[in-house]
GROMACS .gro file of C-alpha atoms in nm:
model
  303
    1MET     CA    1   7.680  -0.967   0.971
    2LEU     CA    2   7.484  -0.644   0.926
    3ASN     CA    3   7.106  -0.662   0.929
    4GLU     CA    4   6.888  -0.512   0.654
    5ARG     CA    5   6.851  -0.173   0.822
    6GLU     CA    6   7.226  -0.152   0.883
    7ILE     CA    7   7.300  -0.235   0.520
    8GLU     CA    8   7.058   0.037   0.406
    9SER     CA    9   7.217   0.280   0.649
   10CYS     CA   10   7.560   0.217   0.502
   11TYR     CA   11   7.421   0.302   0.160
   12LEU     CA   12   7.229   0.610   0.270
   13GLY     CA   13   7.507   0.763   0.474
   14GLN     CA   14   7.375   0.711   0.828
   15PHE     CA   15   7.655   0.465   0.904
   16ILE     CA   16   7.943   0.712   0.903
   17PRO     CA   17   8.278   0.528   0.925
   18VAL     CA   18   8.469   0.566   1.251
   19HIS     CA   19   8.762   0.743   1.089
   20TYR     CA   20   8.534   1.012   0.940
   21HIS     CA   21   8.423   1.126   1.286
   22HIS     CA   22   8.765   1.284   1.332
   23ASN     CA   23   8.669   1.536   1.061
   24MET     CA   24   8.353   1.628   1.250
   25LEU     CA   25   8.542   1.673   1.576
   26MET     CA   26   8.786   1.901   1.390
   27ASP     CA   27   8.502   2.111   1.244
   28ALA     CA   28   8.523   2.415   1.476
   29ASN     CA   29   8.210   2.574   1.325
   30ARG     CA   30   8.001   2.267   1.406
   31MET     CA   31   8.154   2.202   1.748
   32HIS     CA   32   8.148   2.556   1.887
   33ASN     CA   33   7.790   2.627   1.783
   34PHE     CA   34   7.651   2.298   1.910
   35LYS     CA   35   7.836   2.345   2.239
   36ALA     CA   36   7.692   2.696   2.279
   37ALA     CA   37   7.339   2.581   2.188
   38ILE     CA   38   7.349   2.283   2.423
   39ASP     CA   39   7.487   2.498   2.705
   40TYR     CA   40   7.195   2.737   2.652
   41ALA     CA   41   6.915   2.480   2.610
   42VAL     CA   42   7.013   2.222   2.874
   43LYS     CA   43   6.944   2.336   3.230
   44PRO     CA   44   7.083   2.169   3.545
   45GLY     CA   45   6.907   1.843   3.626
   46MET     CA   46   6.742   1.798   3.286
   47LYS     CA   47   6.705   1.464   3.103
   48VAL     CA   48   6.843   1.459   2.748
   49LEU     CA   49   6.822   1.217   2.456
   50GLU     CA   50   7.064   1.217   2.164
   51LEU     CA   51   6.965   1.028   1.851
   52GLY     CA   52   7.265   0.926   1.641
   53GLY     CA   53   7.536   0.995   1.898
   54GLY     CA   54   7.850   0.905   1.703
   55THR     CA   55   8.152   0.969   1.926
   56GLY     CA   56   7.924   1.096   2.202
   57VAL     CA   57   8.060   1.451   2.193
   58LEU     CA   58   7.721   1.622   2.190
   59SER     CA   59   7.602   1.398   2.472
   60PHE     CA   60   7.920   1.498   2.657
   61PHE     CA   61   7.830   1.866   2.618
   62ALA     CA   62   7.480   1.793   2.752
   63ALA     CA   63   7.615   1.590   3.046
   64GLN     CA   64   7.788   1.895   3.191
   65LYS     CA   65   7.445   2.011   3.313
   66ALA     CA   66   7.201   1.725   3.258
   67SER     CA   67   7.148   1.464   3.527
   68LYS     CA   68   7.098   1.190   3.266
   69VAL     CA   69   7.174   1.160   2.895
   70TYR     CA   70   7.056   0.874   2.674
   71CYS     CA   71   7.291   0.848   2.374
   72VAL     CA   72   7.152   0.625   2.098
   73GLU     CA   73   7.386   0.498   1.827
   74PHE     CA   74   7.315   0.240   1.556
   75ASN     CA   75   7.673   0.159   1.451
   76PRO     CA   76   7.813  -0.104   1.692
   77ASP     CA   77   8.170   0.016   1.631
   78MET     CA   78   8.074   0.371   1.729
   79VAL     CA   79   7.891   0.245   2.039
   80GLN     CA   80   8.220   0.101   2.162
   81GLU     CA   81   8.411   0.418   2.070
   82ALA     CA   82   8.159   0.646   2.241
   83ARG     CA   83   8.165   0.442   2.561
   84LYS     CA   84   8.544   0.450   2.560
   85PHE     CA   85   8.562   0.827   2.503
   86LEU     CA   86   8.295   0.913   2.759
   87ALA     CA   87   8.469   0.701   3.023
   88ILE     CA   88   8.770   0.934   3.011
   89ASN     CA   89   8.576   1.262   3.003
   90LYS     CA   90   8.422   1.471   3.280
   91ASN     CA   91   8.068   1.364   3.374
   92GLY     CA   92   8.080   1.087   3.116
   93GLU     CA   93   7.917   0.855   3.370
   94ARG     CA   94   7.595   1.055   3.326
   95VAL     CA   95   7.570   0.931   2.966
   96GLU     CA   96   7.422   0.591   2.887
   97VAL     CA   97   7.529   0.482   2.539
   98ILE     CA   98   7.263   0.257   2.389
   99HIS     CA   99   7.304   0.038   2.079
  100ALA     CA  100   6.966   0.090   1.913
  101ASP     CA  101   6.787   0.211   1.601
  102ALA     CA  102   6.679   0.576   1.625
  103PHE     CA  103   6.370   0.487   1.422
  104GLU     CA  104   6.255   0.258   1.703
  105TYR     CA  105   6.409   0.377   2.030
  106LEU     CA  106   6.218   0.560   2.302
  107PRO     CA  107   6.373   0.657   2.636
  108PRO     CA  108   6.240   0.488   2.952
  109GLU     CA  109   6.119   0.825   3.083
  110PRO     CA  110   6.019   1.167   2.943
  111VAL     CA  111   6.310   1.389   2.840
  112ASP     CA  112   6.348   1.765   2.822
  113VAL     CA  113   6.573   1.799   2.517
  114VAL     CA  114   6.631   1.582   2.209
  115ILE     CA  115   6.954   1.636   2.016
  116CYS     CA  116   6.970   1.490   1.667
  117GLU     CA  117   7.243   1.565   1.416
  118MET     CA  118   7.169   1.339   1.121
  119ILE     CA  119   7.207   1.637   0.891
  120HIS     CA  120   7.331   1.665   0.534
  121VAL     CA  121   7.302   1.964   0.304
  122ALA     CA  122   6.943   2.000   0.177
  123MET     CA  123   6.844   1.721   0.421
  124LEU     CA  124   6.965   1.461   0.172
  125ARG     CA  125   7.122   1.121   0.245
  126GLU     CA  126   7.073   1.123   0.622
  127LYS     CA  127   6.737   1.063   0.790
  128GLN     CA  128   6.699   1.365   1.021
  129VAL     CA  129   6.346   1.465   0.919
  130GLU     CA  130   6.206   1.113   0.905
  131VAL     CA  131   6.366   1.012   1.237
  132ILE     CA  132   6.224   1.317   1.417
  133GLU     CA  133   5.876   1.274   1.269
  134HIS     CA  134   5.870   0.906   1.375
  135PHE     CA  135   6.000   0.997   1.719
  136LYS     CA  136   5.737   1.266   1.784
  137GLN     CA  137   5.453   1.028   1.701
  138ARG     CA  138   5.586   0.745   1.920
  139TYR     CA  139   5.681   0.978   2.206
  140LEU     CA  140   5.333   1.133   2.224
  141GLU     CA  141   5.172   0.788   2.215
  142ARG     CA  142   5.379   0.674   2.514
  143PHE     CA  143   5.424   0.987   2.725
  144GLY     CA  144   5.168   1.236   2.595
  145GLY     CA  145   5.260   1.604   2.566
  146PRO     CA  146   5.439   1.827   2.573
  147LEU     CA  147   5.712   1.732   2.328
  148PRO     CA  148   6.072   1.797   2.432
  149VAL     CA  149   6.278   2.078   2.281
  150PHE     CA  150   6.449   1.963   1.963
  151MET     CA  151   6.798   2.057   1.855
  152PRO     CA  152   6.812   2.185   1.590
  153GLU     CA  153   6.480   2.359   1.641
  154ALA     CA  154   6.441   2.446   1.274
  155VAL     CA  155   6.621   2.434   0.939
  156LEU     CA  156   6.622   2.689   0.656
  157MET     CA  157   6.705   2.562   0.308
  158ALA     CA  158   6.789   2.792   0.017
  159VAL     CA  159   6.903   2.762  -0.343
  160GLN     CA  160   7.114   2.993  -0.559
  161PRO     CA  161   7.197   2.993  -0.933
  162VAL     CA  162   7.570   3.004  -1.001
  163GLN     CA  163   7.829   2.972  -1.273
  164GLN     CA  164   8.075   2.708  -1.152
  165GLU     CA  165   8.420   2.631  -1.293
  166TYR     CA  166   8.463   2.260  -1.369
  167ASP     CA  167   8.810   2.261  -1.521
  168PHE     CA  168   9.059   2.048  -1.326
  169ASP     CA  169   9.403   2.095  -1.478
  170GLY     CA  170   9.253   2.076  -1.825
  171PHE     CA  171   9.011   1.797  -1.737
  172HIS     CA  172   8.646   1.904  -1.764
  173ALA     CA  173   8.433   1.728  -1.501
  174PRO     CA  174   8.096   1.871  -1.389
  175ILE     CA  175   8.075   1.713  -1.044
  176VAL     CA  176   7.917   1.785  -0.707
  177GLN     CA  177   8.128   2.022  -0.497
  178PHE     CA  178   8.115   2.113  -0.128
  179GLN     CA  179   8.231   2.459  -0.024
  180GLN     CA  180   8.317   2.618   0.308
  181PRO     CA  181   8.053   2.882   0.393
  182GLY     CA  182   8.161   3.240   0.452
  183GLN     CA  183   8.465   3.217   0.227
  184ILE     CA  184   8.534   3.348  -0.122
  185GLN     CA  185   8.495   3.056  -0.361
  186ASN     CA  186   8.737   3.067  -0.650
  187GLY     CA  187   8.570   2.945  -0.964
  188THR     CA  188   8.217   3.031  -0.845
  189SER     CA  189   8.023   3.328  -0.980
  190GLU     CA  190   7.693   3.407  -0.808
  191LEU     CA  191   7.432   3.495  -1.070
  192ALA     CA  192   7.156   3.595  -0.824
  193GLN     CA  193   7.085   3.604  -0.452
  194PRO     CA  194   6.975   3.282  -0.275
  195GLN     CA  195   6.606   3.213  -0.217
  196VAL     CA  196   6.460   3.007   0.068
  197TYR     CA  197   6.264   2.710  -0.065
  198SER     CA  198   6.177   2.534   0.262
  199LEU     CA  199   6.155   2.598   0.636
  200ILE     CA  200   6.148   2.293   0.861
  201ASP     CA  201   6.006   2.359   1.207
  202PHE     CA  202   6.054   2.048   1.418
  203THR     CA  203   5.777   2.149   1.658
  204GLN     CA  204   5.531   2.106   1.369
  205PRO     CA  205   5.445   1.812   1.139
  206ASN     CA  206   5.680   1.808   0.839
  207GLU     CA  207   5.644   1.665   0.492
  208LEU     CA  208   5.924   1.451   0.349
  209LEU     CA  209   5.886   1.572  -0.010
  210TYR     CA  210   6.026   1.903  -0.134
  211ARG     CA  211   5.904   2.050  -0.462
  212TRP     CA  212   6.002   2.400  -0.565
  213GLU     CA  213   5.952   2.626  -0.861
  214GLY     CA  214   6.086   2.977  -0.840
  215GLN     CA  215   6.228   3.269  -1.035
  216PHE     CA  216   6.557   3.456  -1.018
  217VAL     CA  217   6.651   3.779  -1.192
  218ALA     CA  218   7.008   3.746  -1.317
  219GLU     CA  219   7.236   4.013  -1.171
  220ARG     CA  220   7.512   3.961  -1.430
  221ASP     CA  221   7.585   3.787  -1.759
  222GLY     CA  222   7.707   3.430  -1.734
  223GLU     CA  223   7.641   3.061  -1.785
  224LEU     CA  224   7.404   2.915  -1.530
  225ASN     CA  225   7.549   2.567  -1.506
  226ALA     CA  226   7.491   2.479  -1.139
  227LEU     CA  227   7.266   2.529  -0.839
  228ARG     CA  228   7.415   2.594  -0.497
  229PHE     CA  229   7.220   2.454  -0.199
  230ILE     CA  230   7.253   2.629   0.138
  231THR     CA  231   7.135   2.476   0.467
  232LYS     CA  232   7.115   2.681   0.787
  233ASN     CA  233   7.040   2.488   1.106
  234ILE     CA  234   6.881   2.694   1.383
  235LEU     CA  235   7.019   2.505   1.681
  236ALA     CA  236   6.857   2.716   1.950
  237VAL     CA  237   6.633   3.021   1.969
  238VAL     CA  238   6.758   3.262   2.236
  239ALA     CA  239   6.432   3.444   2.308
  240GLU     CA  240   6.568   3.685   2.569
  241ARG     CA  241   6.824   3.818   2.320
  242ASN     CA  242   6.594   3.790   2.019
  243SER     CA  243   6.864   3.589   1.843
  244THR     CA  244   6.953   3.235   1.741
  245ILE     CA  245   7.251   3.001   1.762
  246ASP     CA  246   7.305   2.868   1.412
  247TRP     CA  247   7.516   2.619   1.221
  248LEU     CA  248   7.567   2.644   0.846
  249ASN     CA  249   7.639   2.324   0.657
  250HIS     CA  250   7.896   2.332   0.381
  251TYR     CA  251   7.743   2.467   0.062
  252MET     CA  252   7.665   2.201  -0.199
  253THR     CA  253   7.694   2.293  -0.566
  254LEU     CA  254   7.529   2.056  -0.816
  255PRO     CA  255   7.586   2.083  -1.193
  256LEU     CA  256   7.286   2.122  -1.421
  257ALA     CA  257   7.244   1.869  -1.700
  258GLU     CA  258   7.169   2.154  -1.943
  259PRO     CA  259   7.360   2.479  -1.877
  260LEU     CA  260   7.188   2.805  -1.966
  261LYS     CA  261   7.334   3.130  -2.100
  262VAL     CA  262   7.186   3.427  -1.914
  263ARG     CA  263   7.215   3.803  -1.938
  264ALA     CA  264   7.177   4.055  -1.659
  265GLY     CA  265   6.810   4.142  -1.606
  266GLU     CA  266   6.673   3.819  -1.753
  267THR     CA  267   6.436   3.608  -1.545
  268VAL     CA  268   6.530   3.245  -1.491
  269GLU     CA  269   6.279   2.983  -1.382
  270VAL     CA  270   6.424   2.706  -1.163
  271SER     CA  271   6.258   2.385  -1.043
  272PHE     CA  272   6.351   2.066  -0.861
  273ALA     CA  273   6.200   1.798  -0.638
  274TYR     CA  274   6.336   1.536  -0.398
  275ARG     CA  275   6.263   1.339  -0.085
  276ALA     CA  276   6.424   1.408   0.252
  277GLY     CA  277   6.695   1.149   0.311
  278GLY     CA  278   6.720   1.065  -0.059
  279GLN     CA  279   7.035   1.044  -0.264
  280ILE     CA  280   7.203   1.352  -0.412
  281GLN     CA  281   7.147   1.210  -0.759
  282SER     CA  282   6.770   1.204  -0.701
  283LEU     CA  283   6.771   1.581  -0.658
  284GLN     CA  284   7.015   1.642  -0.940
  285ALA     CA  285   6.803   1.443  -1.187
  286THR     CA  286   6.508   1.681  -1.138
  287MET     CA  287   6.692   2.015  -1.156
  288ARG     CA  288   6.580   2.241  -1.441
  289ALA     CA  289   6.657   2.602  -1.537
  290THR     CA  290   6.491   2.789  -1.823
  291LEU     CA  291   6.460   3.148  -1.935
  292GLN     CA  292   6.119   3.301  -1.877
  293ARG     CA  293   5.946   3.339  -2.208
  294VAL     CA  294   5.829   3.689  -2.297
  295ALA     CA  295   5.510   3.705  -2.500
  296ALA     CA  296   5.561   3.859  -2.842
  297ALA     CA  297   5.404   4.204  -2.883
  298LEU     CA  298   5.077   4.203  -3.079
  299PRO     CA  299   5.063   4.416  -3.394
  300ALA     CA  300   4.896   4.753  -3.352
  301PHE     CA  301   4.530   4.765  -3.454
  302ALA     CA  302   4.470   4.988  -3.755
  303ALA     CA  303   4.138   5.172  -3.749
   0.00000   0.00000   0.00000
C-alpha cells in the first residue's frame, strides 16, 4: 500500500514509472550535459547528495570522482532498480541508495554538491523548486553555512506566442504538445521572439508562484492560438571559461482557450499565473492573450 505522500506523488508526476526511465537514459541531450556538468562540478574526494535518484545514473556520474554519494529515491521499485544497476557499474559501491522522501531527508554529514533533477517544463508537475527550498532551510538549521553547490544552479523560463497546427488527419484537437528543441517544428509558426518571464537562482530564496504580464510585437500575420514554454536549465557555471553547461527541456506548447488574429506590427498582451509543481491545466486555465488597445485620436480643437 502506498502512503499519502506516495499517492500524491503518483498524481503529480514525481513517481515516474520504471519503464519510463528508459526514455530518460536514451535522451542524449540530457545525459551528455549532466555528465559534463557533474564531471566539472564534482572534484575528487567530494561528498555528493542526489535528490530523486531514479536509476542512479547521475549518482553514478558523481561517483567517478566523489568519495561518497547519497542517492535518495522515494519510489521503492526504483530503489531496488538503482541498487541493482549501481552494483554492476564502476565505483557503484561509493553510492548509498536510500529509500526516503526528498522533502524530509538530510544527509548524515555536510555535502559539497546537491544534484536534483525533478524538472518539468516551466517547473510544473514535479517538485524541484519546493524540494530545494525545503532542503536549504533544513540543511542550514542542521549544518549551518555554506550551502552546497546545486545542480542545476539556475533555471531560465521563457514564453513565446505561436500559431500551432492542431489538425490530426482531419481531426481538430487543440492539445498540449511537446517538441524537441533545436529542430524545425512542422505546423508551428513563431509569431514573435521568446521573452524570459522568470529566473530561478537556487542560491537565493525562491517564490513558488509565477505571475507574468508582458507584451509582444507580432512579427507576422497569423492566429495566435498557443503559447510555447521554454525551460533552460543552467547545470553548471564554468567561471574560468565564462560559459555554462546547459540542458534545454522539450518545448511545451499549450493551446489558448480563445485564439487571437494578429497582424504584423500589432502589440499583443499576454498573461498567465501558476504555482511551481502544479498541474499543466492550472497554467493553461490562466493563459490570456489580447490586442493592445490604441486610444482613439481626439478631434482637433477649432479656435
